[in-house]
XYZ file of C-alpha atoms in Angstrom:
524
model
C -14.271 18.994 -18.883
C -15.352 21.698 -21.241
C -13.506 24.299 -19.395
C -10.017 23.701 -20.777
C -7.452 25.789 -18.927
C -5.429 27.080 -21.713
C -3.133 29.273 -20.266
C -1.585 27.111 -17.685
C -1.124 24.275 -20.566
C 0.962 27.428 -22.659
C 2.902 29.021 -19.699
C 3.864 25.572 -18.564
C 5.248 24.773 -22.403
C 6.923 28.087 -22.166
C 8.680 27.710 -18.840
C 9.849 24.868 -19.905
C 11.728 26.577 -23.076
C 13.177 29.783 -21.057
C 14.752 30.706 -18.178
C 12.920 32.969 -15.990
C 13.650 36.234 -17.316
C 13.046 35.633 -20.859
C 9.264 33.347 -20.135
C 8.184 36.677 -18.267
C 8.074 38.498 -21.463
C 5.727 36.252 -22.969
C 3.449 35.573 -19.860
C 0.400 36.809 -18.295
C 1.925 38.247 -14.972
C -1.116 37.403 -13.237
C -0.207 33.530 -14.001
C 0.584 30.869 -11.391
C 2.438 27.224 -12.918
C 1.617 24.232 -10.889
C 4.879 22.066 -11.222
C 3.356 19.198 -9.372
C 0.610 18.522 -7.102
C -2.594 20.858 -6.720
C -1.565 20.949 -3.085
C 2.390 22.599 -4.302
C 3.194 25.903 -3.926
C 2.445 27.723 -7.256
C 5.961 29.861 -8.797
C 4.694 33.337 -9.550
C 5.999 34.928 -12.326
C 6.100 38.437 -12.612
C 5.747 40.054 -16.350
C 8.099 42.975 -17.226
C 5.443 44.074 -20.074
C 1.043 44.058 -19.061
C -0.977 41.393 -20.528
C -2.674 43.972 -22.873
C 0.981 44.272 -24.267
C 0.807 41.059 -26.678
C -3.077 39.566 -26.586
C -4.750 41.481 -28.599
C -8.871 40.118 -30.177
C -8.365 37.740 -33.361
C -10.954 35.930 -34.257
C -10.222 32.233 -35.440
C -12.696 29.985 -37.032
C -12.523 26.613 -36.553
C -12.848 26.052 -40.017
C -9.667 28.118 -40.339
C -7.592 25.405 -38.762
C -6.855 21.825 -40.101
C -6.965 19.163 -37.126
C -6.362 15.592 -37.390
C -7.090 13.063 -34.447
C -4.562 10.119 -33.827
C -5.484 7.736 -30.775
C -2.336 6.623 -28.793
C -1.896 4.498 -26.243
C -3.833 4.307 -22.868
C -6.558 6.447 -24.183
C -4.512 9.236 -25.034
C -5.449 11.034 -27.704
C -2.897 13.460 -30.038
C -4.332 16.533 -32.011
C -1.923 17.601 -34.504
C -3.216 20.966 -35.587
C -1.857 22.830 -38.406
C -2.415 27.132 -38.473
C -2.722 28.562 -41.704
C 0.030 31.027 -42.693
C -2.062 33.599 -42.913
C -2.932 33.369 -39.020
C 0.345 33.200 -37.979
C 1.626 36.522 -40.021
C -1.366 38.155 -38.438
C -0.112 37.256 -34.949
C 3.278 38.491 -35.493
C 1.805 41.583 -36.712
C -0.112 41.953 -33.846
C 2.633 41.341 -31.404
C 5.101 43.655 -32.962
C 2.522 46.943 -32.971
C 1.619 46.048 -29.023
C 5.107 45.726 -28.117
C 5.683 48.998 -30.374
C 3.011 50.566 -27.993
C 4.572 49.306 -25.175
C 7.999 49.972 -25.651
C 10.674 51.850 -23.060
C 13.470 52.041 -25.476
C 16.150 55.417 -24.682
C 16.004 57.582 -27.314
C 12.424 56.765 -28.322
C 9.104 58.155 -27.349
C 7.123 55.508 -25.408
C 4.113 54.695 -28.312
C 5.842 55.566 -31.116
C 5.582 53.413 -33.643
C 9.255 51.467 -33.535
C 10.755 49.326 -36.844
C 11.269 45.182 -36.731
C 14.602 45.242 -36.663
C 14.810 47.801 -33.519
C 12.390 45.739 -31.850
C 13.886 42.851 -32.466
C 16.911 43.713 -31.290
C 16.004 45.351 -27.834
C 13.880 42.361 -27.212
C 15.893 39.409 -28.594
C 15.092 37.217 -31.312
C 13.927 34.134 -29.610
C 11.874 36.286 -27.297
C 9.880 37.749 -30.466
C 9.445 34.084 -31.876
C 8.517 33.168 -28.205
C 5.689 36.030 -28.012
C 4.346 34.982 -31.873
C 4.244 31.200 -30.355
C 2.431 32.362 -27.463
C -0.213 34.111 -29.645
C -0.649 31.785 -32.262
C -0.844 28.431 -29.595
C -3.787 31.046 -27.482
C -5.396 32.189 -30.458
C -6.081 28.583 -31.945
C -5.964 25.719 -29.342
C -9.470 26.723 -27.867
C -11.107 25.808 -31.548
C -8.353 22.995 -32.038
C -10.030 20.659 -29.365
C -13.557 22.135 -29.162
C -14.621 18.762 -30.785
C -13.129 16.559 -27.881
C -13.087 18.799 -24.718
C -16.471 17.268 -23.505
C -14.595 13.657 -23.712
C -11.472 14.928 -22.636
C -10.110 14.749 -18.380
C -9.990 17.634 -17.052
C -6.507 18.989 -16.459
C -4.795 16.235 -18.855
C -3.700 18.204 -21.637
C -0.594 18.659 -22.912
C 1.167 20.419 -25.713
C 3.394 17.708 -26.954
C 5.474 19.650 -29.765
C 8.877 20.708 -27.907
C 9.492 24.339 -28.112
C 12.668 24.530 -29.827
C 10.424 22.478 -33.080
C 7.885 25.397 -32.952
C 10.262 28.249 -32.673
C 11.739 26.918 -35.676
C 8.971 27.287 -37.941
C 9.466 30.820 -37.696
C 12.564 31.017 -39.170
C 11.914 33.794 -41.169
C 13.940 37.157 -41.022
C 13.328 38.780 -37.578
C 11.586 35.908 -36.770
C 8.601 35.996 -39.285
C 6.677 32.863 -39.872
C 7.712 31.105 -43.111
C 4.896 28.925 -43.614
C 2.056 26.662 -41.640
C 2.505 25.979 -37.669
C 1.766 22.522 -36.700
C 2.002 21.354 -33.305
C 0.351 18.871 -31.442
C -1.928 18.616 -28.372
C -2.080 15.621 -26.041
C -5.091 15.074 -24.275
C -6.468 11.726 -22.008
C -9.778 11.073 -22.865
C -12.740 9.156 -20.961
C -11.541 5.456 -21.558
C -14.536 2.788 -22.218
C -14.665 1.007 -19.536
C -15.336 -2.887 -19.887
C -16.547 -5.756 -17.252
C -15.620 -9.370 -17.471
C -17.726 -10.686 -15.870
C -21.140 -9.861 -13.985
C -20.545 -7.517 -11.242
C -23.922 -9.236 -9.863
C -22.682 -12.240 -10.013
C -19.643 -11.707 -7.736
C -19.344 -13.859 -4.618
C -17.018 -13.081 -1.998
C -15.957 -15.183 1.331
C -14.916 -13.279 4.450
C -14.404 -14.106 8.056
C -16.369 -12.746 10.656
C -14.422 -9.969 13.050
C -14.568 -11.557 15.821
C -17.635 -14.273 17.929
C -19.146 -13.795 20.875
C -16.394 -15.206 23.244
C -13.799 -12.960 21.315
C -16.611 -10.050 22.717
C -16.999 -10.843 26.249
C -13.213 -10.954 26.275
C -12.144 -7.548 24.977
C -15.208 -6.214 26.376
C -14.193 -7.820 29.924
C -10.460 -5.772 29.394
C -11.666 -2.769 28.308
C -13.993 -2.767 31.683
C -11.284 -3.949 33.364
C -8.837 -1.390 32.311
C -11.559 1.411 33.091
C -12.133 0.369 36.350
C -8.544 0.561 37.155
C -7.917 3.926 35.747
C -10.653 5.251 37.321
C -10.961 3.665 40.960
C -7.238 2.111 41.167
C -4.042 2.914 42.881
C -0.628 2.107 42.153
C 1.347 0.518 44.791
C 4.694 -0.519 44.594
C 5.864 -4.490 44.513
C 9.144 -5.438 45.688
C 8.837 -8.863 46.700
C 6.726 -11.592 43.787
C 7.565 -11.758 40.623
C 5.491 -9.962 37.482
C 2.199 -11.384 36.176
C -0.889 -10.854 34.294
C -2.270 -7.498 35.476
C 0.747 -5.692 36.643
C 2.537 -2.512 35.343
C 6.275 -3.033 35.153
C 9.183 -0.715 33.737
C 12.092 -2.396 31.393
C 14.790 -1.708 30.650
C 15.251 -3.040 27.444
C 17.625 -3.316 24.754
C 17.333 -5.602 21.158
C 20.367 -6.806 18.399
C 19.427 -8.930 15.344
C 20.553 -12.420 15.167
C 23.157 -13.100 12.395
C 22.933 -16.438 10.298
C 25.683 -17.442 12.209
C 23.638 -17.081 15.847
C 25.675 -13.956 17.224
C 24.473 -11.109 17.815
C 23.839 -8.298 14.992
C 23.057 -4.731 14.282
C 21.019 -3.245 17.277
C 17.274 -3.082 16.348
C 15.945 0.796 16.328
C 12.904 1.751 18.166
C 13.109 -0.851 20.311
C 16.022 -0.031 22.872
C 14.522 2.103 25.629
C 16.147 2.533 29.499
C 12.599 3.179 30.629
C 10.144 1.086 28.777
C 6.703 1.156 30.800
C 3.833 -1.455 29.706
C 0.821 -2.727 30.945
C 0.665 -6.609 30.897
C -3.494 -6.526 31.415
C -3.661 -4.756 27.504
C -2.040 -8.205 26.046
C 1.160 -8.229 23.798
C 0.549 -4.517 22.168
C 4.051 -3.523 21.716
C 5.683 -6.472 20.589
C 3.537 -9.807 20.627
C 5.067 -12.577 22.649
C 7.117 -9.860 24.885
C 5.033 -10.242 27.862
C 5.004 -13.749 27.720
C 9.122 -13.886 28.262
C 9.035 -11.399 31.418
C 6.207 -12.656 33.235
C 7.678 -14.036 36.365
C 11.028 -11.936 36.720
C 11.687 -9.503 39.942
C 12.783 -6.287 40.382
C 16.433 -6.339 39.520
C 16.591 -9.050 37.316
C 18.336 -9.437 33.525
C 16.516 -12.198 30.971
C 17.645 -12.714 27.974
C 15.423 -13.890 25.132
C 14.667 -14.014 21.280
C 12.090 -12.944 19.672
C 10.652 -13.204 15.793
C 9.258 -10.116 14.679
C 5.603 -10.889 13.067
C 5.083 -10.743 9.415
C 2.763 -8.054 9.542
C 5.180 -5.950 11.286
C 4.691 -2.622 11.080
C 8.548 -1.499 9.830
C 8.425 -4.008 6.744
C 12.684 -4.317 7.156
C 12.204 -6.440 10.025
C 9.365 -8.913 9.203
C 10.072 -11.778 10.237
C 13.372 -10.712 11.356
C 14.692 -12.706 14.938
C 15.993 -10.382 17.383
C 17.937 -11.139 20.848
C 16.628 -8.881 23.470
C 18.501 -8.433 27.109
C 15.368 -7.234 29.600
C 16.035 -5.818 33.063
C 12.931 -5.299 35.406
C 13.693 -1.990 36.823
C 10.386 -1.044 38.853
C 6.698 -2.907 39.502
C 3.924 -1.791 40.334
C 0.335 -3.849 41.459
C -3.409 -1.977 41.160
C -5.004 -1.558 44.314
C -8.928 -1.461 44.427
C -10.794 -0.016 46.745
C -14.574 -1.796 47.552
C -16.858 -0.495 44.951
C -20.154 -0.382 44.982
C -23.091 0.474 42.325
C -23.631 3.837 43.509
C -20.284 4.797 41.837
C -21.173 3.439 38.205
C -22.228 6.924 36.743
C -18.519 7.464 37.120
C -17.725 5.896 34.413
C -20.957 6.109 32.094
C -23.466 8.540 33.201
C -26.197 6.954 31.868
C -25.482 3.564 33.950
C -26.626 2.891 37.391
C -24.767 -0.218 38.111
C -21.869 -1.539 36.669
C -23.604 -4.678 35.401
C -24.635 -1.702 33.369
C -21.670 -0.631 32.547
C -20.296 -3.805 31.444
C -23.719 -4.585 29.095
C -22.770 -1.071 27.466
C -19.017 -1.726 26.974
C -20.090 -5.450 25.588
C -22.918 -4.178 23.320
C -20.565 -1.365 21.612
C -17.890 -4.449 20.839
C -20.761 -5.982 19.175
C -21.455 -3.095 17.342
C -17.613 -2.739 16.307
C -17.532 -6.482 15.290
C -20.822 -6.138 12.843
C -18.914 -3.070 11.958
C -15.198 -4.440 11.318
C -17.289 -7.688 9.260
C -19.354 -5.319 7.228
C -15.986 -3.404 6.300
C -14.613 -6.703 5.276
C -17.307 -7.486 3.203
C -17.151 -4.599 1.155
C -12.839 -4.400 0.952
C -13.609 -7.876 -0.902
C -16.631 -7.191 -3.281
C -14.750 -3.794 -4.430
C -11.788 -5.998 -4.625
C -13.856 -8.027 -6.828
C -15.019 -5.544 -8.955
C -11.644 -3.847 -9.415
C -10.480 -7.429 -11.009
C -13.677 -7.277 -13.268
C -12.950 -3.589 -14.884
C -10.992 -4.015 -17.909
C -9.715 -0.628 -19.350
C -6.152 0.843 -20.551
C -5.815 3.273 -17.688
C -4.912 7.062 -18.642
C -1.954 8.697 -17.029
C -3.278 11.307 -15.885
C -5.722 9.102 -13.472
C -2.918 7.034 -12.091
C -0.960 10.242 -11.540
C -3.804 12.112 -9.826
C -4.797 9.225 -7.726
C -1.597 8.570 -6.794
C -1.207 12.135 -5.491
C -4.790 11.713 -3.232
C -3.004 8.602 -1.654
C 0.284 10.250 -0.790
C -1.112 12.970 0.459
C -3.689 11.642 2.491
C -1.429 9.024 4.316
C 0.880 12.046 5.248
C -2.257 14.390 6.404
C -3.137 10.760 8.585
C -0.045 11.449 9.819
C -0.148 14.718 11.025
C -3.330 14.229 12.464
C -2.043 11.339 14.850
C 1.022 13.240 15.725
C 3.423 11.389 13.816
C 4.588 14.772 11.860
C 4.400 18.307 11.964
C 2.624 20.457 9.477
C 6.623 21.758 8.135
C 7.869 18.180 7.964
C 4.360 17.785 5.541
C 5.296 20.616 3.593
C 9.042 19.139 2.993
C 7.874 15.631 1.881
C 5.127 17.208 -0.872
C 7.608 16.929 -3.077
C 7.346 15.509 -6.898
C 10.116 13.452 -6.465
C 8.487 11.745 -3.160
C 4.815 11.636 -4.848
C 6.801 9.961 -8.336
C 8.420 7.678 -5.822
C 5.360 6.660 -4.070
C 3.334 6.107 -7.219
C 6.217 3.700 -8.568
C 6.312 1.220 -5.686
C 2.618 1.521 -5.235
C 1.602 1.286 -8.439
C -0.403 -1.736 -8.485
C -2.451 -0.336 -5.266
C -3.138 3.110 -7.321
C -4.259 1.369 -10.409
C -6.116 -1.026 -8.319
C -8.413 2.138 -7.287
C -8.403 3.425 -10.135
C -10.223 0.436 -11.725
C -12.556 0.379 -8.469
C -13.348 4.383 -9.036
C -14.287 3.706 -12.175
C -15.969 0.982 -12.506
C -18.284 2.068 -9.412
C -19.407 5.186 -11.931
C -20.163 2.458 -14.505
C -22.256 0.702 -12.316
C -23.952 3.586 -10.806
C -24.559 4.951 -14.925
C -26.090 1.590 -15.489
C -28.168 0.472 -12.877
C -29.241 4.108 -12.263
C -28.535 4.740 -8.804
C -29.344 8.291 -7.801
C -28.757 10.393 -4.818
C -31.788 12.118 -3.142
C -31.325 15.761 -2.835
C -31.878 15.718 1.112
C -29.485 12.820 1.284
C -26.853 15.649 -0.474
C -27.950 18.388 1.346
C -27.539 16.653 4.881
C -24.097 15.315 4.180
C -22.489 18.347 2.329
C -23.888 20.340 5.736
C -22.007 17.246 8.106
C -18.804 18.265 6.260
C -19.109 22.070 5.917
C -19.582 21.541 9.770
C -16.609 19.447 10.352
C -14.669 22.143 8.304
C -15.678 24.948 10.540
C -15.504 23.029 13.576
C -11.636 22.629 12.427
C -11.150 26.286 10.956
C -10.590 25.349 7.775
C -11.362 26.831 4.555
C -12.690 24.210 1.616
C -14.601 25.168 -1.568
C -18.140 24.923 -1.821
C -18.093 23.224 -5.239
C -15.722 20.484 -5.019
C -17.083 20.074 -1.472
C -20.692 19.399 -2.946
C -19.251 17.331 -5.786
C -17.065 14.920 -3.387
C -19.968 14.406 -1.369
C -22.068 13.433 -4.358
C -19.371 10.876 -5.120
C -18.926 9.891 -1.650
C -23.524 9.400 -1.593
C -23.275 7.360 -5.053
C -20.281 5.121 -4.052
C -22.205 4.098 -1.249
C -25.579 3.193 -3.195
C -23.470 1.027 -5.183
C -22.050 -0.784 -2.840
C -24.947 -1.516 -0.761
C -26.647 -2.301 -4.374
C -23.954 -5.093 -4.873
C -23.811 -6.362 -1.032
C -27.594 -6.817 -1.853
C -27.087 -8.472 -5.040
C -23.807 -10.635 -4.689
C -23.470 -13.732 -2.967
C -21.621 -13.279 0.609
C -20.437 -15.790 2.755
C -18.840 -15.048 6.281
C -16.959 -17.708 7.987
C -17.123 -17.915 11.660
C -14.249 -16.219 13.423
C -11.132 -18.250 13.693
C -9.230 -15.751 16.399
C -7.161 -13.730 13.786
């Protein structure tokens, strides 16, 4: 937090003030402005004049400059700093002879020293105020918020004082200062973070993932299903109607259902000439589908209504009832030849029966189950603990947290195919992530709270990460990185896998502490 990064926090003050053209003349052209997201492409701005050409060495003592502290709200703190006169006639000296040095003016020999006024004038007025800004804001703010930078977030300040304000305190002729420069700095600092409640105290209720019937049932389909994709052979079925088991091919086509019970707007996604599903993997596409085709033959229409689930996954059509025409177009049977044990390692190598293979398949649901119950338990004591943390919430932790969520949904997109790596690049937008953050806000803050008050927990119950512990799982990810030719920093790599260590102890340190109760599985 110490490591304030001055000169994006000026050049992004000064872009905002200029055009272009004339913010060039006062920037580094080395510098690179983030306008939204770490992830954004940075705008490059190339400098008609070399850095040298207006920082020059000044040395500023913090006791040269007056700073005052006022404490808005959400933990955001304003610095209203005031530069002595003195300072700021110094800078404009200085920026005037390195210009002078610099200087392609016709007529003139490049380093010759050049008057004001002429420089002034080939330059422009409000580029020379810009330039004395620039120097005055770099030659101060590093002192300014010495006193705060260790409580400050990184990345979260701000120079709050407009541009047009500033450039007016040097209102001088040719631009010379006239007096003091104020201007203030806005900076989030760490909030205080309190609970209300005990955190190990908290008891949660949660029902189990699934019971052993629930098992032996998927377990039974899933063996079911492999056997048949393995060993099976489709044959075609002209003659009985569908059931349970069979593949069949629909033809299938879906309106809404107006208040008035005709027939709507057609439903998109659904339609399809040549919709193929399996009736063996249960309702999957559309639950209670299956159930109104079983029984019809090849050639024939049904026609049917359906209400889409609440947890549907296009929220428009929750709970939305649609009227859906169905032709059976094609149906097809498995046929299975007679297997015997020798054929097991077929499926699982390590099996030698398929007894074996179905004790394997049913002891990996188990595992899932403990899993999917354990995950449940911990969504609800974080949930917990997120209510308990009471804190006014800085902006800039909404706004980075935000970002993380957008972008990782769209990067889980990518990864299952849903979009390509351009389509990501056109909806990393600031106008999309602002969207997002606005009708997800209570979900952002929500893990904010949980982020933080995990580190609170960890700080106060001491919960430390063995070295080994770090070592092994910042080598798991380098690994994964490599594996997927990707580049990542060592640092922030290291550091995300100490939070990812810590978050863990806590949690486990809770589970072990809070009171759980699971409910036996109900079928949901």
């Amino acid at each position: 937090n110490s490591n304030v990064r001055l000169l994006p926090l000026l050049d992004s003050l000064l872009l905002r003030a200029f055009p272009t053209s004339m913010a060039s003349f006062v920037m580094k052209s080395s510098c690179v402005i983030n306008h939204t997201s770490k992830s954004s492409r940075g705008v490059r701005l190339q400098s008609r004049r070399p850095a040298s050409t207006f920082r020059k060495s000044l040395v500023v003592r913090a006791a040269d400059v007056e700073v005052s502290e006022t404490m808005g709200d959400n933990s955001r703190l304003l610095l209203t700093v005031k530069v002595p006169k003195e300072i700021c006639d110094t800078c404009y000296t200085q920026v005037l002879a390195d210009v002078s040095k610099e200087a392609q003016i016709p007529g003139f020999r490049k380093g010759k020293k050049l008057s004001t006024q002429l420089l002034v004038q080939h330059y422009g007025l409000k580029n020379v105020r810009a330039a004395v800004v620039e120097s005055v804001l770099h030659k101060t703010m590093k002192d300014a918020i010495a006193k705060v930078a260790e409580r400050a977030l990184d990345e979260s300040e701000k120079i709050e004082t407009a541009m047009d304000d500033l450039l007016g305190q040097l209102s001088g002729p040719d631009g010379k200062p006239v007096g003091d420069l104020e201007y203030v700095i806005g900076m989030d600092m760490v909030p205080e973070i309190k609970f209300t409640g005990d955190y190990k105290a908290i008891t949660v209720e949660v029902e189990a993932a699934g019971d052993a019937a629930s098992i032996e049932r998927e377990a039974a389909k899933e063996y079911d299903s492999l056997i048949k994709d393995k060993f099976g052979v489709l044959r075609v079925e002209t003659e009985r109607g569908l059931k349970r088991g069979d593949i069949g091919v629909l033809a299938l086509k879906a309106n809404k259902v107006n208040e008035d019970g005709s027939d709507g707007e057609v439903i998109e996604g659904v339609n399809n000439d040549n919709f193929r599903f399996d009736t063996s993997q249960g309702e999957g596409f559309l639950p209670g589908l299956v159930e109104k085709v079983i029984g019809m033959k090849v050639g024939e229409t049904s026609l049917f209504e359906i209400t889409f689930p609440d947890n549907w996954f296009v929220a428009s059509m929750q709970g939305v009832k649609g009227r859906f025409v169905a032709t059976l177009k094609e149906l097809f049977y498995t046929e299975l030849p007679a297997l015997t044990d020798d054929r097991a390692r077929e499926l699982m190598t390590d099996c030698n029966s398929f007894a074996e293979v179905k004790a394997a398949i049913t002891q990996r649901w188990e595992q899932d189950v403990q899993a999917a119950t354990d995950r449940r338990i911990s969504e609800a004591i974080t949930d917990e603990i997120a209510a308990l943390v009471d804190t006014k919430l800085p902006k800039s932790l909404i706004q980075d947290q935000g970002r993380q969520n957008y972008s990782t949904k769209l990067w889980e997109l990518m990864a299952q195919g849903g979009i390509s790596k351009d389509v990501l690049e056109t909806l990393l937008t600031e106008d999309m992530v602002q969207d997002y953050i606005e009708k997800h806000l209570d979900e952002v803050e929500r893990v904010v709270k949980l982020t933080m008050g995990v580190n609170e927990i960890q700080k106060l119950e001491n919960i430390v990460v063995d070295q080994a512990e770090l070592d092994a799982e910042v080598a798991s990810s380098k690994l994964e990185f490599e594996k997927q030719g990707q580049e990542f920093d060592e640092e922030k790599l290291i550091e995300q896998a100490q939070e990812l260590l810590e978050g863990a102890k806590v949690l486990e340190f809770l589970k072990q502490n809070c009171n759980v109760t699971v409910k036996p599985y109900s079928g949901s």
